[in-house]
């Protein structure tokens, strides 16, 4: 039996409006639209982000920085678990595209972790209502990564 624990990724998210699906690839700093700069282009939010349901932008990008969890061993699995994953047009950790598991709400990220990490999740307007209820956390298990729920 695997022992697991969770690290909530509740606060400290930045939400930026995007005009097109390609804006994320051209992201500069904390902004999604390269024509915008500074805090005027982003909004600090927590998940779940209830205000997203009323947002009129075509796309938004959530970004969240976090440090690599300490004490990870070679056999430790680290999963990103979030309702945003199945709703997103694009999910990247440190610039690397992530492919969620079959249930679309988790992805193994241990091999992509750096000492300092940045997660970016791009969501289109047609998913805002569902995305506004999403949460996110890291699930850490003391065993090899599997695609089975270990909660």
Short mmCIF file of N, CA and C in Angstrom, two decimals:
data_model
loop_
_atom_site.label_atom_id
_atom_site.label_comp_id
_atom_site.label_asym_id
_atom_site.label_seq_id
_atom_site.Cartn_x
_atom_site.Cartn_y
_atom_site.Cartn_z
N UNK A 1 0.84 -1.19 0.00
CA UNK A 1 0.00 0.00 0.00
C UNK A 1 0.88 1.25 0.00
N UNK A 2 0.54 2.18 -0.85
CA UNK A 2 1.31 3.41 -0.95
C UNK A 2 0.81 4.45 0.04
N UNK A 3 1.75 5.16 0.64
CA UNK A 3 1.39 6.29 1.49
C UNK A 3 1.42 7.54 0.62
N UNK A 4 0.37 8.34 0.67
CA UNK A 4 0.31 9.55 -0.15
C UNK A 4 0.03 10.76 0.71
N UNK A 5 0.43 11.90 0.20
CA UNK A 5 -0.01 13.16 0.79
C UNK A 5 -0.18 14.18 -0.32
N UNK A 6 -0.89 15.25 0.00
CA UNK A 6 -1.23 16.27 -0.99
C UNK A 6 -0.68 17.62 -0.60
N UNK A 7 -0.29 18.36 -1.62
CA UNK A 7 0.09 19.76 -1.45
C UNK A 7 -0.90 20.56 -2.29
N UNK A 8 -1.74 21.33 -1.61
CA UNK A 8 -2.76 22.12 -2.33
C UNK A 8 -2.10 23.26 -3.11
N UNK A 9 -2.55 23.45 -4.32
CA UNK A 9 -2.16 24.60 -5.14
C UNK A 9 -3.37 25.52 -5.22
N UNK A 10 -3.72 26.09 -4.08
CA UNK A 10 -4.96 26.86 -3.96
C UNK A 10 -4.75 28.33 -4.34
N UNK A 11 -3.84 28.99 -3.68
CA UNK A 11 -3.63 30.43 -3.88
C UNK A 11 -2.41 30.67 -4.78
N UNK A 12 -2.13 31.93 -5.01
CA UNK A 12 -0.95 32.40 -5.75
C UNK A 12 -0.98 32.08 -7.24
N UNK A 13 -2.16 31.90 -7.82
CA UNK A 13 -2.29 31.74 -9.26
C UNK A 13 -2.38 33.11 -9.90
N UNK A 14 -1.88 33.23 -11.12
CA UNK A 14 -2.05 34.43 -11.94
C UNK A 14 -2.94 34.03 -13.11
N UNK A 15 -3.92 34.89 -13.41
CA UNK A 15 -4.80 34.64 -14.55
C UNK A 15 -4.62 35.78 -15.54
N UNK A 16 -4.32 35.44 -16.78
CA UNK A 16 -4.11 36.43 -17.83
C UNK A 16 -5.05 36.15 -18.99
N UNK A 17 -5.60 37.21 -19.56
CA UNK A 17 -6.48 37.08 -20.73
C UNK A 17 -5.64 36.88 -21.98
N UNK A 18 -6.15 36.07 -22.89
CA UNK A 18 -5.51 35.82 -24.18
C UNK A 18 -6.53 36.08 -25.27
N UNK A 19 -6.09 36.67 -26.36
CA UNK A 19 -6.99 36.92 -27.48
C UNK A 19 -7.03 35.76 -28.47
N UNK A 20 -5.98 34.95 -28.48
CA UNK A 20 -5.95 33.84 -29.43
C UNK A 20 -5.29 32.63 -28.78
N UNK A 21 -5.44 31.51 -29.43
CA UNK A 21 -4.85 30.27 -28.91
C UNK A 21 -3.33 30.32 -28.95
N UNK A 22 -2.75 31.15 -29.80
CA UNK A 22 -1.29 31.21 -29.93
C UNK A 22 -0.62 32.14 -28.94
N UNK A 23 -1.38 32.99 -28.23
CA UNK A 23 -0.77 33.93 -27.30
C UNK A 23 0.06 33.24 -26.23
N UNK A 24 -0.33 32.07 -25.79
CA UNK A 24 0.39 31.39 -24.72
C UNK A 24 1.80 31.05 -25.17
N UNK A 25 1.97 30.64 -26.40
CA UNK A 25 3.29 30.28 -26.90
C UNK A 25 4.21 31.49 -26.96
N UNK A 26 3.64 32.69 -27.07
CA UNK A 26 4.44 33.91 -27.12
C UNK A 26 4.49 34.62 -25.78
N UNK A 27 4.14 33.91 -24.72
CA UNK A 27 4.04 34.53 -23.39
C UNK A 27 5.36 35.16 -22.97
N UNK A 28 5.24 36.30 -22.33
CA UNK A 28 6.39 37.03 -21.81
C UNK A 28 6.15 37.27 -20.33
N UNK A 29 7.05 36.79 -19.49
CA UNK A 29 6.89 37.00 -18.05
C UNK A 29 5.59 36.43 -17.56
N UNK A 30 4.83 37.24 -16.82
CA UNK A 30 3.56 36.79 -16.27
C UNK A 30 2.40 37.16 -17.17
N UNK A 31 2.65 37.64 -18.38
CA UNK A 31 1.56 38.05 -19.24
C UNK A 31 1.33 37.01 -20.32
N UNK A 32 0.14 36.99 -20.83
CA UNK A 32 -0.21 36.06 -21.89
C UNK A 32 -0.14 36.75 -23.24
N UNK A 33 -0.51 38.00 -23.31
CA UNK A 33 -0.49 38.79 -24.53
C UNK A 33 0.82 39.57 -24.58
N UNK A 34 1.69 39.32 -25.57
CA UNK A 34 2.97 40.00 -25.60
C UNK A 34 2.85 41.52 -25.72
N UNK A 35 1.71 42.03 -26.16
CA UNK A 35 1.52 43.48 -26.26
C UNK A 35 1.28 44.11 -24.89
N UNK A 36 0.96 43.30 -23.90
CA UNK A 36 0.70 43.79 -22.55
C UNK A 36 1.90 43.49 -21.67
N UNK A 37 2.08 44.29 -20.63
CA UNK A 37 3.17 44.00 -19.71
C UNK A 37 2.77 44.40 -18.31
N UNK A 38 3.43 43.80 -17.33
CA UNK A 38 3.20 44.18 -15.94
C UNK A 38 1.93 43.62 -15.38
N UNK A 39 1.57 44.10 -14.17
CA UNK A 39 0.43 43.57 -13.45
C UNK A 39 -0.91 43.91 -14.09
N UNK A 40 -0.95 44.91 -14.98
CA UNK A 40 -2.22 45.26 -15.63
C UNK A 40 -2.75 44.10 -16.47
N UNK A 41 -1.86 43.21 -16.91
CA UNK A 41 -2.27 42.11 -17.78
C UNK A 41 -2.66 40.86 -17.00
N UNK A 42 -2.41 40.84 -15.71
CA UNK A 42 -2.70 39.64 -14.93
C UNK A 42 -3.54 39.98 -13.72
N UNK A 43 -4.18 38.95 -13.21
CA UNK A 43 -5.00 39.09 -12.01
C UNK A 43 -4.62 37.94 -11.08
N UNK A 44 -4.41 38.23 -9.81
CA UNK A 44 -4.13 37.18 -8.83
C UNK A 44 -5.44 36.52 -8.43
N UNK A 45 -5.48 35.20 -8.48
CA UNK A 45 -6.69 34.45 -8.14
C UNK A 45 -6.32 33.21 -7.33
N UNK A 46 -7.33 32.63 -6.71
CA UNK A 46 -7.21 31.35 -6.03
C UNK A 46 -8.14 30.36 -6.73
N UNK A 47 -7.83 29.09 -6.62
CA UNK A 47 -8.71 28.06 -7.17
C UNK A 47 -9.52 27.44 -6.05
N UNK A 48 -10.80 27.17 -6.26
CA UNK A 48 -11.56 27.46 -7.47
C UNK A 48 -11.74 28.96 -7.70
N UNK A 49 -11.79 29.34 -8.99
CA UNK A 49 -11.86 30.74 -9.42
C UNK A 49 -13.27 31.04 -9.91
N UNK A 50 -14.18 31.32 -8.98
CA UNK A 50 -15.58 31.56 -9.32
C UNK A 50 -15.80 32.70 -10.29
N UNK A 51 -14.91 33.70 -10.30
CA UNK A 51 -15.09 34.84 -11.20
C UNK A 51 -14.88 34.47 -12.66
N UNK A 52 -14.25 33.34 -12.94
CA UNK A 52 -14.01 32.94 -14.32
C UNK A 52 -15.31 32.69 -15.08
N UNK A 53 -16.33 32.22 -14.41
CA UNK A 53 -17.60 31.90 -15.07
C UNK A 53 -18.19 33.11 -15.79
N UNK A 54 -17.92 34.32 -15.30
CA UNK A 54 -18.44 35.54 -15.90
C UNK A 54 -17.43 36.26 -16.79
N UNK A 55 -16.30 35.65 -17.04
CA UNK A 55 -15.23 36.28 -17.83
C UNK A 55 -15.63 36.31 -19.31
N UNK A 56 -15.34 37.40 -20.00
CA UNK A 56 -15.72 37.54 -21.41
C UNK A 56 -14.54 37.35 -22.37
N UNK A 57 -13.36 37.04 -21.86
CA UNK A 57 -12.20 36.83 -22.72
C UNK A 57 -12.35 35.54 -23.53
N UNK A 58 -11.64 35.46 -24.66
CA UNK A 58 -11.70 34.25 -25.49
C UNK A 58 -10.94 33.10 -24.86
N UNK A 59 -9.82 33.39 -24.23
CA UNK A 59 -8.99 32.40 -23.55
C UNK A 59 -8.42 33.03 -22.30
N UNK A 60 -8.11 32.23 -21.31
CA UNK A 60 -7.31 32.69 -20.18
C UNK A 60 -6.19 31.68 -19.96
N UNK A 61 -5.11 32.18 -19.42
CA UNK A 61 -4.01 31.31 -19.01
C UNK A 61 -3.80 31.48 -17.53
N UNK A 62 -3.83 30.37 -16.82
CA UNK A 62 -3.47 30.35 -15.40
C UNK A 62 -1.99 30.00 -15.31
N UNK A 63 -1.26 30.69 -14.46
CA UNK A 63 0.12 30.31 -14.21
C UNK A 63 0.34 30.27 -12.70
N UNK A 64 1.16 29.33 -12.29
CA UNK A 64 1.44 29.14 -10.85
C UNK A 64 2.86 28.67 -10.72
N UNK A 65 3.61 29.35 -9.89
CA UNK A 65 4.99 28.95 -9.59
C UNK A 65 5.01 28.18 -8.28
N UNK A 66 5.86 27.18 -8.22
CA UNK A 66 6.02 26.41 -6.99
C UNK A 66 7.39 25.75 -6.99
N UNK A 67 7.88 25.44 -5.81
CA UNK A 67 9.16 24.77 -5.66
C UNK A 67 8.98 23.26 -5.69
N UNK A 68 10.03 22.57 -6.06
CA UNK A 68 10.02 21.11 -6.06
C UNK A 68 9.83 20.63 -4.62
N UNK A 69 8.88 19.73 -4.40
CA UNK A 69 8.70 19.20 -3.04
C UNK A 69 10.00 18.55 -2.54
N UNK A 70 10.30 18.72 -1.28
CA UNK A 70 11.53 18.15 -0.72
C UNK A 70 11.33 16.68 -0.38
N UNK A 71 12.43 15.97 -0.24
CA UNK A 71 12.40 14.59 0.20
C UNK A 71 11.98 13.58 -0.84
N UNK A 72 11.95 13.96 -2.11
CA UNK A 72 11.55 13.00 -3.15
C UNK A 72 12.67 11.99 -3.38
N UNK A 73 12.29 10.73 -3.48
CA UNK A 73 13.24 9.67 -3.78
C UNK A 73 12.97 9.15 -5.18
N UNK A 74 13.85 8.29 -5.66
CA UNK A 74 13.72 7.77 -7.02
C UNK A 74 12.37 7.07 -7.25
N UNK A 75 11.84 6.43 -6.22
CA UNK A 75 10.58 5.69 -6.37
C UNK A 75 9.35 6.53 -6.06
N UNK A 76 9.53 7.80 -5.73
CA UNK A 76 8.41 8.66 -5.38
C UNK A 76 7.69 9.14 -6.65
N UNK A 77 6.38 9.01 -6.66
CA UNK A 77 5.57 9.51 -7.77
C UNK A 77 4.99 10.86 -7.37
N UNK A 78 4.97 11.79 -8.32
CA UNK A 78 4.37 13.10 -8.09
C UNK A 78 3.38 13.35 -9.22
N UNK A 79 2.12 13.53 -8.83
CA UNK A 79 1.05 13.78 -9.78
C UNK A 79 0.53 15.19 -9.61
N UNK A 80 0.24 15.86 -10.72
CA UNK A 80 -0.55 17.08 -10.70
C UNK A 80 -1.99 16.62 -10.92
N UNK A 81 -2.87 16.99 -9.99
CA UNK A 81 -4.27 16.59 -10.07
C UNK A 81 -5.12 17.85 -10.12
N UNK A 82 -5.92 18.01 -11.16
CA UNK A 82 -6.75 19.20 -11.30
C UNK A 82 -7.86 18.97 -12.31
N UNK A 83 -9.03 19.51 -12.00
CA UNK A 83 -10.13 19.51 -12.96
C UNK A 83 -9.83 20.37 -14.18
N UNK A 84 -8.85 21.26 -14.08
CA UNK A 84 -8.47 22.08 -15.23
C UNK A 84 -7.85 21.25 -16.34
N UNK A 85 -7.20 20.15 -16.00
CA UNK A 85 -6.45 19.39 -17.00
C UNK A 85 -7.33 18.89 -18.14
N UNK A 86 -8.49 18.36 -17.83
CA UNK A 86 -9.38 17.85 -18.87
C UNK A 86 -10.10 18.93 -19.65
N UNK A 87 -10.05 20.16 -19.16
CA UNK A 87 -10.74 21.29 -19.80
C UNK A 87 -9.79 22.16 -20.61
N UNK A 88 -8.51 22.00 -20.41
CA UNK A 88 -7.50 22.90 -20.97
C UNK A 88 -7.19 22.62 -22.43
N UNK A 89 -6.88 23.70 -23.15
CA UNK A 89 -6.37 23.58 -24.51
C UNK A 89 -4.88 23.25 -24.50
N UNK A 90 -4.18 23.68 -23.44
CA UNK A 90 -2.74 23.49 -23.36
C UNK A 90 -2.33 23.49 -21.89
N UNK A 91 -1.48 22.54 -21.52
CA UNK A 91 -0.94 22.46 -20.16
C UNK A 91 0.57 22.29 -20.29
N UNK A 92 1.33 23.16 -19.61
CA UNK A 92 2.78 23.10 -19.68
C UNK A 92 3.39 23.26 -18.30
N UNK A 93 4.41 22.46 -18.04
CA UNK A 93 5.20 22.60 -16.83
C UNK A 93 6.62 22.93 -17.28
N UNK A 94 7.09 24.09 -16.89
CA UNK A 94 8.42 24.56 -17.28
C UNK A 94 8.58 24.55 -18.80
N UNK A 95 7.51 24.89 -19.52
CA UNK A 95 7.53 24.96 -20.97
C UNK A 95 7.31 23.64 -21.68
N UNK A 96 7.26 22.53 -20.94
CA UNK A 96 7.08 21.20 -21.53
C UNK A 96 5.60 20.85 -21.55
N UNK A 97 5.03 20.53 -22.73
CA UNK A 97 3.62 20.14 -22.78
C UNK A 97 3.38 18.86 -21.96
N UNK A 98 2.28 18.85 -21.23
CA UNK A 98 1.90 17.68 -20.42
C UNK A 98 0.66 17.04 -21.02
N UNK A 99 0.62 15.73 -21.00
CA UNK A 99 -0.55 14.99 -21.48
C UNK A 99 -1.21 14.32 -20.28
N UNK A 100 -2.43 14.74 -19.93
CA UNK A 100 -3.12 14.13 -18.79
C UNK A 100 -3.37 12.64 -19.01
N UNK A 101 -3.59 11.92 -17.92
CA UNK A 101 -3.88 10.49 -17.98
C UNK A 101 -5.26 10.26 -18.57
N UNK A 102 -5.64 9.02 -18.68
CA UNK A 102 -6.92 8.66 -19.29
C UNK A 102 -8.11 9.32 -18.60
N UNK A 103 -8.04 9.53 -17.29
CA UNK A 103 -9.16 10.17 -16.60
C UNK A 103 -9.16 11.68 -16.77
N UNK A 104 -8.13 12.21 -17.43
CA UNK A 104 -8.01 13.63 -17.81
C UNK A 104 -7.90 14.59 -16.63
N UNK A 105 -7.73 14.09 -15.42
CA UNK A 105 -7.59 15.01 -14.29
C UNK A 105 -6.28 14.83 -13.55
N UNK A 106 -5.37 14.01 -14.07
CA UNK A 106 -4.08 13.84 -13.41
C UNK A 106 -2.99 13.59 -14.44
N UNK A 107 -1.80 14.04 -14.09
CA UNK A 107 -0.65 13.81 -14.95
C UNK A 107 0.57 13.65 -14.05
N UNK A 108 1.41 12.67 -14.37
CA UNK A 108 2.61 12.43 -13.59
C UNK A 108 3.66 13.47 -14.00
N UNK A 109 4.25 14.16 -13.02
CA UNK A 109 5.15 15.27 -13.34
C UNK A 109 6.54 15.13 -12.73
N UNK A 110 6.82 14.08 -12.01
CA UNK A 110 8.09 13.98 -11.28
C UNK A 110 9.30 14.22 -12.17
N UNK A 111 9.31 13.63 -13.37
CA UNK A 111 10.48 13.76 -14.24
C UNK A 111 10.63 15.17 -14.81
N UNK A 112 9.61 15.99 -14.72
CA UNK A 112 9.66 17.35 -15.25
C UNK A 112 9.97 18.39 -14.18
N UNK A 113 10.03 17.97 -12.91
CA UNK A 113 10.22 18.93 -11.83
C UNK A 113 11.64 19.47 -11.79
N UNK A 114 11.73 20.77 -11.57
CA UNK A 114 12.99 21.48 -11.37
C UNK A 114 12.96 22.05 -9.96
N UNK A 115 14.07 22.61 -9.47
CA UNK A 115 14.02 23.24 -8.15
C UNK A 115 12.93 24.32 -8.06
N UNK A 116 12.74 25.09 -9.14
CA UNK A 116 11.70 26.12 -9.22
C UNK A 116 10.90 25.84 -10.49
N UNK A 117 9.57 25.79 -10.38
CA UNK A 117 8.71 25.35 -11.47
C UNK A 117 7.64 26.38 -11.80
N UNK A 118 7.21 26.36 -13.06
CA UNK A 118 6.08 27.18 -13.46
C UNK A 118 5.11 26.32 -14.26
N UNK A 119 3.87 26.30 -13.79
CA UNK A 119 2.78 25.58 -14.44
C UNK A 119 1.93 26.60 -15.18
N UNK A 120 1.59 26.31 -16.44
CA UNK A 120 0.70 27.17 -17.24
C UNK A 120 -0.42 26.30 -17.81
N UNK A 121 -1.65 26.79 -17.65
CA UNK A 121 -2.82 26.07 -18.14
C UNK A 121 -3.68 27.06 -18.92
N UNK A 122 -3.91 26.78 -20.21
CA UNK A 122 -4.72 27.66 -21.06
C UNK A 122 -6.10 27.05 -21.24
N UNK A 123 -7.14 27.87 -21.00
CA UNK A 123 -8.53 27.42 -21.06
C UNK A 123 -9.31 28.34 -22.00
N UNK A 124 -10.13 27.75 -22.87
CA UNK A 124 -10.98 28.51 -23.80
C UNK A 124 -12.31 28.86 -23.13
N UNK A 125 -12.95 29.92 -23.63
CA UNK A 125 -14.19 30.44 -23.06
C UNK A 125 -15.28 29.37 -22.90
N UNK A 126 -15.39 28.45 -23.84
CA UNK A 126 -16.46 27.45 -23.73
C UNK A 126 -16.28 26.51 -22.54
N UNK A 127 -15.13 26.55 -21.89
CA UNK A 127 -14.88 25.72 -20.71
C UNK A 127 -14.86 26.52 -19.40
N UNK A 128 -15.11 27.85 -19.47
CA UNK A 128 -14.98 28.70 -18.28
C UNK A 128 -15.91 28.27 -17.14
N UNK A 129 -17.15 27.92 -17.44
CA UNK A 129 -18.09 27.57 -16.36
C UNK A 129 -17.58 26.37 -15.57
N UNK A 130 -17.15 25.33 -16.25
CA UNK A 130 -16.62 24.15 -15.56
C UNK A 130 -15.28 24.45 -14.90
N UNK A 131 -14.41 25.20 -15.58
CA UNK A 131 -13.09 25.52 -15.02
C UNK A 131 -13.19 26.38 -13.77
N UNK A 132 -14.25 27.16 -13.65
CA UNK A 132 -14.40 28.05 -12.49
C UNK A 132 -14.56 27.25 -11.18
N UNK A 133 -14.87 25.97 -11.28
CA UNK A 133 -15.04 25.12 -10.09
C UNK A 133 -13.84 24.22 -9.81
N UNK A 134 -12.82 24.29 -10.66
CA UNK A 134 -11.68 23.37 -10.56
C UNK A 134 -10.74 23.72 -9.40
N UNK A 135 -10.16 22.70 -8.84
CA UNK A 135 -9.11 22.84 -7.83
C UNK A 135 -7.84 22.22 -8.39
N UNK A 136 -6.74 22.35 -7.64
CA UNK A 136 -5.47 21.75 -8.08
C UNK A 136 -4.63 21.39 -6.87
N UNK A 137 -3.92 20.28 -6.98
CA UNK A 137 -2.98 19.89 -5.93
C UNK A 137 -1.94 18.93 -6.50
N UNK A 138 -0.84 18.79 -5.78
CA UNK A 138 0.16 17.78 -6.09
C UNK A 138 -0.13 16.59 -5.19
N UNK A 139 -0.10 15.40 -5.75
CA UNK A 139 -0.25 14.18 -4.98
C UNK A 139 1.09 13.46 -5.02
N UNK A 140 1.63 13.19 -3.84
CA UNK A 140 2.95 12.58 -3.73
C UNK A 140 2.78 11.20 -3.11
N UNK A 141 3.27 10.17 -3.81
CA UNK A 141 3.12 8.78 -3.35
C UNK A 141 4.49 8.14 -3.22
N UNK A 142 4.68 7.39 -2.15
CA UNK A 142 5.96 6.73 -1.90
C UNK A 142 6.05 5.39 -2.62
N UNK A 143 5.95 5.42 -3.91
CA UNK A 143 6.06 4.22 -4.72
C UNK A 143 6.11 4.62 -6.17
N UNK A 144 6.26 3.67 -7.07
CA UNK A 144 6.33 4.01 -8.49
C UNK A 144 5.04 4.63 -8.99
N UNK A 145 5.17 5.48 -9.99
CA UNK A 145 4.00 6.14 -10.59
C UNK A 145 3.14 5.11 -11.29
N UNK A 146 1.85 5.16 -10.99
CA UNK A 146 0.88 4.33 -11.70
C UNK A 146 -0.27 5.22 -12.09
N UNK A 147 -1.12 4.76 -12.96
CA UNK A 147 -2.26 5.55 -13.38
C UNK A 147 -3.49 5.23 -12.55
N UNK A 148 -3.29 4.59 -11.40
CA UNK A 148 -4.40 4.26 -10.52
C UNK A 148 -4.52 5.31 -9.44
N UNK A 149 -5.71 5.54 -8.98
CA UNK A 149 -5.91 6.48 -7.88
C UNK A 149 -5.30 5.90 -6.62
N UNK A 150 -4.54 6.72 -5.91
CA UNK A 150 -3.88 6.23 -4.70
C UNK A 150 -4.37 6.96 -3.48
N UNK A 151 -5.54 7.56 -3.57
CA UNK A 151 -6.08 8.32 -2.44
C UNK A 151 -6.65 7.41 -1.39
#
